[in-house]
């Protein structure tokens, strides 16, 4: 009587562990853009601006197409003559990274860890070479 009961308890425990393991979300991984377009470019710029607390940002047309990370430098403050105010900028640039988690593409501000989910952007895992 005890052997069937022990076997049944063992099966229930193993089934529970397998079910729990399959429900865990996958970790975000470095990714690159697969569908560059005017719309995805605008969504990326808006998401980066939101993550950095900026009114707007400018990124290149091929941003995130070859590498998962981009470095964003703040525009230097200039006077009416176009000269840098205070001579030079000492601001540290920000880094943002495109990530894939399951079927979703995320954008992460590397320094703060803040993320934004992207709806129009499609991405694939970054090629590691």
Short mmCIF file of N, CA, C and O in Angstrom, two decimals:
data_model
loop_
_atom_site.label_atom_id
_atom_site.label_comp_id
_atom_site.label_asym_id
_atom_site.label_seq_id
_atom_site.Cartn_x
_atom_site.Cartn_y
_atom_site.Cartn_z
N UNK A 1 0.82 -1.19 0.00
CA UNK A 1 0.00 0.00 0.00
C UNK A 1 0.86 1.26 0.00
O UNK A 1 0.52 2.23 -0.62
N UNK A 2 1.97 1.20 0.71
CA UNK A 2 2.82 2.39 0.80
C UNK A 2 3.56 2.66 -0.51
O UNK A 2 3.75 3.82 -0.87
N UNK A 3 4.01 1.64 -1.21
CA UNK A 3 4.77 1.84 -2.44
C UNK A 3 3.95 2.59 -3.50
O UNK A 3 4.44 3.54 -4.09
N UNK A 4 2.69 2.21 -3.76
CA UNK A 4 1.92 2.99 -4.74
C UNK A 4 1.71 4.44 -4.30
O UNK A 4 1.73 5.35 -5.11
N UNK A 5 1.51 4.64 -3.00
CA UNK A 5 1.31 5.99 -2.48
C UNK A 5 2.57 6.83 -2.64
O UNK A 5 2.50 7.99 -3.07
N UNK A 6 3.72 6.25 -2.34
CA UNK A 6 5.00 6.97 -2.50
C UNK A 6 5.23 7.29 -3.98
O UNK A 6 5.67 8.39 -4.33
N UNK A 7 4.94 6.34 -4.86
CA UNK A 7 5.09 6.58 -6.30
C UNK A 7 4.19 7.69 -6.79
O UNK A 7 4.59 8.54 -7.59
N UNK A 8 2.94 7.72 -6.30
CA UNK A 8 2.00 8.76 -6.69
C UNK A 8 2.46 10.13 -6.22
O UNK A 8 2.42 11.12 -6.97
N UNK A 9 2.95 10.21 -4.98
CA UNK A 9 3.47 11.48 -4.44
C UNK A 9 4.67 11.94 -5.25
O UNK A 9 4.80 13.12 -5.60
N UNK A 10 5.56 11.03 -5.60
CA UNK A 10 6.73 11.38 -6.41
C UNK A 10 6.34 11.94 -7.76
O UNK A 10 6.91 12.92 -8.24
N UNK A 11 5.35 11.31 -8.42
CA UNK A 11 4.90 11.80 -9.72
C UNK A 11 4.30 13.19 -9.62
O UNK A 11 4.53 14.04 -10.48
N UNK A 12 3.53 13.44 -8.57
CA UNK A 12 2.92 14.76 -8.38
C UNK A 12 4.00 15.81 -8.18
O UNK A 12 3.94 16.90 -8.76
N UNK A 13 5.02 15.50 -7.38
CA UNK A 13 6.10 16.46 -7.14
C UNK A 13 6.87 16.76 -8.43
O UNK A 13 7.18 17.91 -8.72
N UNK A 14 7.20 15.74 -9.20
CA UNK A 14 7.95 15.95 -10.44
C UNK A 14 7.13 16.75 -11.43
O UNK A 14 7.62 17.69 -12.07
N UNK A 15 5.85 16.43 -11.57
CA UNK A 15 4.97 17.17 -12.48
C UNK A 15 4.89 18.64 -12.07
O UNK A 15 4.93 19.54 -12.91
N UNK A 16 4.79 18.90 -10.77
CA UNK A 16 4.74 20.28 -10.28
C UNK A 16 6.00 21.05 -10.60
O UNK A 16 5.95 22.21 -11.01
N UNK A 17 7.15 20.41 -10.44
CA UNK A 17 8.43 21.08 -10.74
C UNK A 17 8.55 21.39 -12.22
O UNK A 17 9.00 22.46 -12.60
N UNK A 18 8.16 20.47 -13.08
CA UNK A 18 8.24 20.68 -14.53
C UNK A 18 7.30 21.82 -14.93
O UNK A 18 7.66 22.69 -15.72
N UNK A 19 6.10 21.84 -14.40
CA UNK A 19 5.14 22.90 -14.74
C UNK A 19 5.65 24.26 -14.30
O UNK A 19 5.54 25.25 -15.02
N UNK A 20 6.24 24.35 -13.11
CA UNK A 20 6.78 25.61 -12.61
C UNK A 20 7.93 26.09 -13.47
O UNK A 20 8.04 27.26 -13.80
N UNK A 21 8.83 25.18 -13.87
CA UNK A 21 9.99 25.57 -14.68
C UNK A 21 9.56 26.09 -16.04
O UNK A 21 10.14 27.04 -16.56
N UNK A 22 8.50 25.53 -16.63
CA UNK A 22 8.09 25.98 -17.96
C UNK A 22 7.36 27.32 -17.91
O UNK A 22 7.23 28.00 -18.91
N UNK A 23 6.86 27.73 -16.74
CA UNK A 23 6.14 28.99 -16.63
C UNK A 23 7.05 30.18 -16.39
O UNK A 23 6.62 31.31 -16.49
N UNK A 24 8.33 29.94 -16.07
CA UNK A 24 9.25 31.04 -15.81
C UNK A 24 9.51 31.80 -17.09
O UNK A 24 9.76 31.20 -18.14
N UNK A 25 9.46 33.14 -17.06
CA UNK A 25 9.73 33.91 -18.27
C UNK A 25 11.21 33.83 -18.63
O UNK A 25 12.07 33.73 -17.75
N UNK A 26 11.49 33.85 -19.92
CA UNK A 26 12.88 33.80 -20.36
C UNK A 26 13.56 35.13 -20.03
O UNK A 26 12.91 36.17 -19.96
N UNK A 27 14.85 35.08 -19.85
CA UNK A 27 15.62 36.29 -19.57
C UNK A 27 15.79 37.09 -20.86
O UNK A 27 15.97 36.50 -21.93
N UNK A 28 15.77 38.41 -20.78
CA UNK A 28 16.00 39.22 -21.98
C UNK A 28 17.41 38.99 -22.51
O UNK A 28 18.36 38.87 -21.74
N UNK A 29 17.53 38.93 -23.84
CA UNK A 29 18.82 38.73 -24.48
C UNK A 29 19.05 39.81 -25.53
O UNK A 29 18.10 40.32 -26.12
N UNK A 30 20.33 40.12 -25.77
CA UNK A 30 20.70 41.14 -26.75
C UNK A 30 20.11 40.79 -28.12
O UNK A 30 20.12 39.64 -28.54
N UNK A 31 19.58 41.83 -28.79
CA UNK A 31 18.90 41.61 -30.06
C UNK A 31 19.20 42.73 -31.05
O UNK A 31 19.67 43.80 -30.66
N UNK A 32 18.90 42.46 -32.31
CA UNK A 32 19.03 43.48 -33.35
C UNK A 32 17.70 43.61 -34.08
O UNK A 32 16.89 42.69 -34.11
N UNK A 33 17.52 44.75 -34.69
CA UNK A 33 16.30 45.11 -35.40
C UNK A 33 16.17 44.31 -36.69
O UNK A 33 17.13 44.17 -37.44
N UNK A 34 14.96 43.79 -36.96
CA UNK A 34 14.75 43.05 -38.21
C UNK A 34 13.84 43.76 -39.19
O UNK A 34 13.76 43.37 -40.34
N UNK A 35 13.11 44.79 -38.72
CA UNK A 35 12.15 45.47 -39.61
C UNK A 35 12.35 46.99 -39.59
O UNK A 35 11.43 47.73 -39.25
N UNK A 36 13.54 47.48 -39.99
CA UNK A 36 13.73 48.93 -39.96
C UNK A 36 12.76 49.63 -40.93
O UNK A 36 12.59 49.20 -42.06
N UNK A 37 12.12 50.67 -40.41
CA UNK A 37 11.20 51.47 -41.23
C UNK A 37 11.07 52.84 -40.57
O UNK A 37 11.60 53.07 -39.48
N UNK A 38 10.37 53.71 -41.21
CA UNK A 38 10.14 55.04 -40.66
C UNK A 38 9.39 54.93 -39.33
O UNK A 38 9.70 55.62 -38.35
N UNK A 39 8.42 54.02 -39.27
CA UNK A 39 7.61 53.85 -38.07
C UNK A 39 8.43 53.29 -36.90
O UNK A 39 8.32 53.76 -35.78
N UNK A 40 9.25 52.26 -37.18
CA UNK A 40 10.05 51.68 -36.09
C UNK A 40 11.12 52.67 -35.63
O UNK A 40 11.43 52.74 -34.45
N UNK A 41 11.65 53.44 -36.56
CA UNK A 41 12.65 54.46 -36.22
C UNK A 41 12.04 55.49 -35.28
O UNK A 41 12.64 55.87 -34.26
N UNK A 42 10.83 55.93 -35.58
CA UNK A 42 10.14 56.91 -34.74
C UNK A 42 9.84 56.31 -33.37
O UNK A 42 9.98 56.99 -32.34
N UNK A 43 9.42 55.04 -33.33
CA UNK A 43 9.12 54.41 -32.04
C UNK A 43 10.38 54.29 -31.18
O UNK A 43 10.36 54.54 -29.97
N UNK A 44 11.51 53.93 -31.81
CA UNK A 44 12.78 53.83 -31.08
C UNK A 44 13.19 55.19 -30.52
O UNK A 44 13.58 55.30 -29.35
N UNK A 45 13.11 56.24 -31.35
CA UNK A 45 13.48 57.58 -30.88
C UNK A 45 12.61 58.03 -29.72
O UNK A 45 13.10 58.58 -28.74
N UNK A 46 11.30 57.77 -29.80
CA UNK A 46 10.39 58.16 -28.74
C UNK A 46 10.66 57.37 -27.46
O UNK A 46 10.67 57.92 -26.36
N UNK A 47 10.94 56.08 -27.59
CA UNK A 47 11.22 55.24 -26.41
C UNK A 47 12.53 55.67 -25.75
O UNK A 47 12.61 55.74 -24.52
N UNK A 48 13.55 55.97 -26.54
CA UNK A 48 14.83 56.42 -25.98
C UNK A 48 14.64 57.75 -25.26
O UNK A 48 15.13 57.93 -24.14
N UNK A 49 13.93 58.68 -25.89
CA UNK A 49 13.68 59.98 -25.25
C UNK A 49 12.96 59.79 -23.92
O UNK A 49 13.32 60.42 -22.91
N UNK A 50 12.00 58.91 -23.89
CA UNK A 50 11.25 58.64 -22.65
C UNK A 50 12.17 58.05 -21.58
O UNK A 50 12.12 58.46 -20.42
N UNK A 51 13.01 57.08 -21.95
CA UNK A 51 13.92 56.46 -20.98
C UNK A 51 14.94 57.45 -20.44
O UNK A 51 15.35 57.35 -19.28
N UNK A 52 15.37 58.40 -21.27
CA UNK A 52 16.39 59.37 -20.86
C UNK A 52 15.79 60.64 -20.25
O UNK A 52 16.53 61.50 -19.78
N UNK A 53 14.50 60.76 -20.30
CA UNK A 53 13.85 61.97 -19.78
C UNK A 53 14.15 63.18 -20.65
O UNK A 53 14.24 64.30 -20.16
N UNK A 54 14.29 62.96 -21.95
CA UNK A 54 14.60 64.04 -22.89
C UNK A 54 13.35 64.35 -23.72
O UNK A 54 12.45 63.52 -23.86
N UNK A 55 13.30 65.55 -24.28
CA UNK A 55 12.15 65.90 -25.11
C UNK A 55 12.21 65.18 -26.46
O UNK A 55 11.18 64.79 -27.01
N UNK A 56 13.41 64.98 -26.98
CA UNK A 56 13.58 64.24 -28.23
C UNK A 56 15.03 63.79 -28.35
O UNK A 56 15.92 64.34 -27.70
N UNK A 57 15.25 62.78 -29.18
CA UNK A 57 16.61 62.31 -29.48
C UNK A 57 16.69 62.06 -30.98
O UNK A 57 15.67 61.88 -31.65
N UNK A 58 17.91 62.01 -31.49
CA UNK A 58 18.14 61.72 -32.89
C UNK A 58 19.05 60.49 -32.94
O UNK A 58 20.10 60.46 -32.30
N UNK A 59 18.60 59.47 -33.69
CA UNK A 59 19.43 58.28 -33.89
C UNK A 59 19.58 58.05 -35.39
O UNK A 59 18.77 58.54 -36.19
N UNK A 60 20.60 57.31 -35.77
CA UNK A 60 20.84 57.06 -37.19
C UNK A 60 19.78 56.12 -37.75
O UNK A 60 19.11 55.39 -37.02
N UNK A 61 19.63 56.14 -39.07
CA UNK A 61 18.64 55.29 -39.73
C UNK A 61 18.93 53.80 -39.54
O UNK A 61 18.02 52.99 -39.60
N UNK A 62 20.20 53.46 -39.36
CA UNK A 62 20.55 52.04 -39.21
C UNK A 62 20.82 51.65 -37.75
O UNK A 62 21.43 50.61 -37.49
N UNK A 63 20.32 52.43 -36.80
CA UNK A 63 20.52 52.12 -35.39
C UNK A 63 19.91 50.75 -35.07
O UNK A 63 18.83 50.42 -35.54
N UNK A 64 20.61 49.97 -34.31
CA UNK A 64 20.21 48.64 -33.82
C UNK A 64 20.11 47.58 -34.92
O UNK A 64 19.60 46.50 -34.68
N UNK A 65 20.56 47.87 -36.13
CA UNK A 65 20.48 46.86 -37.20
C UNK A 65 21.68 45.91 -37.19
O UNK A 65 21.55 44.78 -37.66
N UNK A 66 22.82 46.36 -36.66
CA UNK A 66 24.00 45.49 -36.61
C UNK A 66 24.40 45.14 -35.18
O UNK A 66 24.96 44.07 -34.95
N UNK A 67 24.14 46.03 -34.25
CA UNK A 67 24.53 45.82 -32.85
C UNK A 67 23.33 46.10 -31.95
O UNK A 67 22.48 46.92 -32.28
N UNK A 68 23.32 45.46 -30.80
CA UNK A 68 22.20 45.63 -29.87
C UNK A 68 22.30 46.91 -29.05
O UNK A 68 21.30 47.35 -28.51
N UNK A 69 23.49 47.50 -28.96
CA UNK A 69 23.67 48.71 -28.14
C UNK A 69 23.98 49.92 -28.99
O UNK A 69 24.67 49.81 -30.00
N UNK A 70 23.46 51.05 -28.54
CA UNK A 70 23.78 52.34 -29.14
C UNK A 70 24.14 53.30 -28.02
O UNK A 70 23.60 53.21 -26.92
N UNK A 71 25.06 54.21 -28.32
CA UNK A 71 25.47 55.23 -27.35
C UNK A 71 24.82 56.54 -27.75
O UNK A 71 24.88 56.95 -28.91
N UNK A 72 24.18 57.17 -26.78
CA UNK A 72 23.46 58.43 -27.02
C UNK A 72 24.19 59.54 -26.28
O UNK A 72 24.33 59.49 -25.06
N UNK A 73 24.69 60.52 -27.03
CA UNK A 73 25.35 61.67 -26.43
C UNK A 73 24.38 62.83 -26.38
O UNK A 73 23.61 63.05 -27.32
N UNK A 74 24.42 63.56 -25.31
CA UNK A 74 23.57 64.75 -25.21
C UNK A 74 24.14 65.84 -26.10
O UNK A 74 25.35 66.00 -26.23
N UNK A 75 23.26 66.58 -26.73
CA UNK A 75 23.69 67.68 -27.59
C UNK A 75 24.37 68.74 -26.73
O UNK A 75 23.84 69.12 -25.67
N UNK A 76 25.54 69.22 -27.15
CA UNK A 76 26.23 70.23 -26.34
C UNK A 76 25.48 71.57 -26.39
O UNK A 76 24.82 71.89 -27.37
N UNK A 77 25.56 72.29 -25.29
CA UNK A 77 24.94 73.62 -25.22
C UNK A 77 25.83 74.62 -25.95
O UNK A 77 27.01 74.71 -25.68
N UNK A 78 25.22 75.36 -26.88
CA UNK A 78 25.98 76.32 -27.67
C UNK A 78 25.37 77.70 -27.53
O UNK A 78 24.18 77.85 -27.29
N UNK A 79 26.23 78.71 -27.72
CA UNK A 79 25.72 80.08 -27.68
C UNK A 79 25.21 80.49 -29.06
O UNK A 79 25.18 79.68 -29.99
N UNK A 80 24.83 81.74 -29.21
CA UNK A 80 24.27 82.25 -30.47
C UNK A 80 25.25 82.13 -31.63
O UNK A 80 24.83 82.05 -32.79
N UNK A 81 26.55 82.11 -31.34
CA UNK A 81 27.58 81.99 -32.39
C UNK A 81 27.92 80.55 -32.71
O UNK A 81 28.79 80.28 -33.53
N UNK A 82 27.28 79.60 -32.04
CA UNK A 82 27.56 78.19 -32.28
C UNK A 82 28.73 77.65 -31.48
O UNK A 82 29.17 76.52 -31.72
N UNK A 83 29.26 78.44 -30.56
CA UNK A 83 30.39 77.99 -29.74
C UNK A 83 29.88 77.29 -28.49
O UNK A 83 28.85 77.67 -27.93
N UNK A 84 30.63 76.29 -28.07
CA UNK A 84 30.23 75.56 -26.87
C UNK A 84 30.23 76.48 -25.66
O UNK A 84 31.17 77.24 -25.44
N UNK A 85 29.18 76.41 -24.88
CA UNK A 85 29.13 77.15 -23.62
C UNK A 85 30.00 76.40 -22.63
O UNK A 85 29.94 75.20 -22.52
N UNK A 86 30.83 77.12 -21.92
CA UNK A 86 31.77 76.57 -20.95
C UNK A 86 32.87 75.75 -21.62
O UNK A 86 33.52 74.93 -20.99
N UNK A 87 33.06 75.88 -22.92
CA UNK A 87 34.20 75.29 -23.59
C UNK A 87 34.05 73.87 -24.07
O UNK A 87 34.41 73.54 -25.16
N UNK A 88 33.52 72.99 -23.25
CA UNK A 88 33.36 71.61 -23.67
C UNK A 88 32.32 70.92 -22.80
O UNK A 88 31.96 71.39 -21.74
N UNK A 89 31.89 69.78 -23.27
CA UNK A 89 30.89 69.01 -22.54
C UNK A 89 31.58 67.86 -21.80
O UNK A 89 32.40 67.16 -22.37
N UNK A 90 31.24 67.70 -20.54
CA UNK A 90 31.81 66.60 -19.76
C UNK A 90 30.75 65.57 -19.39
O UNK A 90 30.99 64.71 -18.55
N UNK A 91 29.57 65.66 -20.03
CA UNK A 91 28.50 64.69 -19.76
C UNK A 91 28.91 63.31 -20.24
O UNK A 91 29.46 63.16 -21.34
N UNK A 92 28.61 62.32 -19.45
CA UNK A 92 28.88 60.93 -19.84
C UNK A 92 27.75 60.48 -20.76
O UNK A 92 26.57 60.66 -20.43
N UNK A 93 28.06 59.88 -21.91
CA UNK A 93 27.00 59.43 -22.81
C UNK A 93 26.16 58.32 -22.18
O UNK A 93 26.63 57.59 -21.31
N UNK A 94 24.94 58.17 -22.64
CA UNK A 94 24.05 57.10 -22.18
C UNK A 94 24.10 55.95 -23.18
O UNK A 94 24.27 56.16 -24.38
N UNK A 95 23.91 54.75 -22.68
CA UNK A 95 23.84 53.57 -23.54
C UNK A 95 22.44 52.98 -23.45
O UNK A 95 21.85 52.91 -22.37
N UNK A 96 21.91 52.59 -24.60
CA UNK A 96 20.63 51.90 -24.66
C UNK A 96 20.83 50.60 -25.42
O UNK A 96 21.66 50.52 -26.33
N UNK A 97 20.08 49.58 -25.01
CA UNK A 97 20.25 48.26 -25.62
C UNK A 97 18.90 47.68 -26.01
O UNK A 97 17.94 47.76 -25.26
N UNK A 98 18.87 47.10 -27.21
CA UNK A 98 17.68 46.41 -27.69
C UNK A 98 17.75 44.97 -27.18
O UNK A 98 18.79 44.31 -27.30
N UNK A 99 16.65 44.50 -26.59
CA UNK A 99 16.60 43.16 -26.01
C UNK A 99 15.39 42.40 -26.54
O UNK A 99 14.37 43.01 -26.87
N UNK A 100 15.52 41.09 -26.58
CA UNK A 100 14.40 40.23 -26.96
C UNK A 100 14.07 39.34 -25.76
O UNK A 100 14.95 38.71 -25.19
N UNK A 101 12.80 39.33 -25.38
CA UNK A 101 12.33 38.47 -24.30
C UNK A 101 11.08 37.77 -24.80
O UNK A 101 10.03 38.40 -24.97
N UNK A 102 11.20 36.48 -25.07
CA UNK A 102 10.08 35.76 -25.68
C UNK A 102 9.85 36.32 -27.06
O UNK A 102 10.76 36.39 -27.88
N UNK A 103 8.62 36.75 -27.33
CA UNK A 103 8.30 37.36 -28.62
C UNK A 103 8.36 38.88 -28.59
O UNK A 103 8.12 39.53 -29.59
N UNK A 104 8.67 39.46 -27.43
CA UNK A 104 8.67 40.92 -27.27
C UNK A 104 10.06 41.51 -27.46
O UNK A 104 11.06 40.88 -27.13
N UNK A 105 10.09 42.74 -27.97
CA UNK A 105 11.32 43.50 -28.07
C UNK A 105 11.26 44.62 -27.04
O UNK A 105 10.24 45.30 -26.93
N UNK A 106 12.35 44.79 -26.30
CA UNK A 106 12.42 45.79 -25.24
C UNK A 106 13.60 46.71 -25.52
O UNK A 106 14.57 46.32 -26.17
N UNK A 107 13.52 47.91 -25.00
CA UNK A 107 14.65 48.83 -25.05
C UNK A 107 15.03 49.14 -23.62
O UNK A 107 14.16 49.47 -22.81
N UNK A 108 16.30 48.99 -23.29
CA UNK A 108 16.75 49.21 -21.91
C UNK A 108 17.81 50.30 -21.84
O UNK A 108 18.75 50.30 -22.63
N UNK A 109 17.63 51.23 -20.88
CA UNK A 109 18.65 52.21 -20.57
C UNK A 109 19.65 51.49 -19.68
O UNK A 109 19.31 51.09 -18.57
N UNK A 110 20.85 51.28 -20.17
CA UNK A 110 21.84 50.44 -19.50
C UNK A 110 22.18 50.97 -18.11
O UNK A 110 22.24 50.20 -17.14
N UNK A 111 22.38 52.27 -17.97
CA UNK A 111 22.80 52.83 -16.69
C UNK A 111 21.74 52.69 -15.60
O UNK A 111 22.05 52.39 -14.46
N UNK A 112 20.47 52.90 -15.93
CA UNK A 112 19.42 52.87 -14.91
C UNK A 112 18.70 51.53 -14.83
O UNK A 112 18.05 51.22 -13.84
N UNK A 113 18.76 50.75 -15.91
CA UNK A 113 18.05 49.48 -15.95
C UNK A 113 16.59 49.62 -16.35
O UNK A 113 15.87 48.64 -16.47
N UNK A 114 16.12 50.87 -16.58
CA UNK A 114 14.73 51.08 -17.00
C UNK A 114 14.52 50.48 -18.38
O UNK A 114 15.39 50.55 -19.24
N UNK A 115 13.31 49.90 -18.59
CA UNK A 115 13.01 49.32 -19.89
C UNK A 115 11.69 49.85 -20.43
O UNK A 115 10.83 50.31 -19.68
N UNK A 116 11.57 49.78 -21.74
CA UNK A 116 10.33 50.14 -22.43
C UNK A 116 10.02 49.02 -23.42
O UNK A 116 10.91 48.54 -24.11
N UNK A 117 8.77 48.59 -23.44
CA UNK A 117 8.34 47.57 -24.40
C UNK A 117 7.99 48.25 -25.71
O UNK A 117 7.30 49.27 -25.73
N UNK A 118 8.47 47.68 -26.81
CA UNK A 118 8.25 48.26 -28.13
C UNK A 118 7.15 47.46 -28.84
O UNK A 118 7.17 46.23 -28.83
N UNK A 119 6.21 48.15 -29.47
CA UNK A 119 5.10 47.45 -30.11
C UNK A 119 5.30 47.24 -31.62
O UNK A 119 4.86 46.23 -32.16
N UNK A 120 5.94 48.17 -32.29
CA UNK A 120 6.13 48.07 -33.74
C UNK A 120 7.42 47.36 -34.13
O UNK A 120 7.53 46.80 -35.22
N UNK A 121 8.40 47.40 -33.25
CA UNK A 121 9.73 46.87 -33.54
C UNK A 121 9.72 45.34 -33.47
O UNK A 121 9.15 44.76 -32.55
N UNK A 122 10.35 44.71 -34.45
CA UNK A 122 10.58 43.27 -34.44
C UNK A 122 12.09 43.07 -34.38
O UNK A 122 12.85 43.81 -35.01
N UNK A 123 12.51 42.08 -33.62
CA UNK A 123 13.95 41.88 -33.44
C UNK A 123 14.28 40.40 -33.40
O UNK A 123 13.41 39.54 -33.25
N UNK A 124 15.57 40.12 -33.55
CA UNK A 124 16.08 38.75 -33.46
C UNK A 124 17.28 38.78 -32.52
O UNK A 124 17.88 39.85 -32.30
N UNK A 125 17.65 37.63 -31.98
CA UNK A 125 18.81 37.58 -31.11
C UNK A 125 20.04 38.05 -31.86
O UNK A 125 20.22 37.72 -33.04
N UNK A 126 20.87 38.80 -31.17
CA UNK A 126 22.09 39.35 -31.80
C UNK A 126 23.04 38.23 -32.16
O UNK A 126 23.23 37.28 -31.39
N UNK A 127 23.62 38.32 -33.34
CA UNK A 127 24.62 37.35 -33.76
C UNK A 127 25.86 37.54 -32.92
O UNK A 127 26.39 38.65 -32.83
N UNK A 128 26.34 36.48 -32.29
CA UNK A 128 27.59 36.55 -31.52
C UNK A 128 28.70 35.99 -32.38
O UNK A 128 28.59 34.91 -32.94
N UNK A 129 29.76 36.77 -32.51
CA UNK A 129 30.86 36.36 -33.39
C UNK A 129 32.13 36.20 -32.63
O UNK A 129 32.38 36.68 -31.63
#
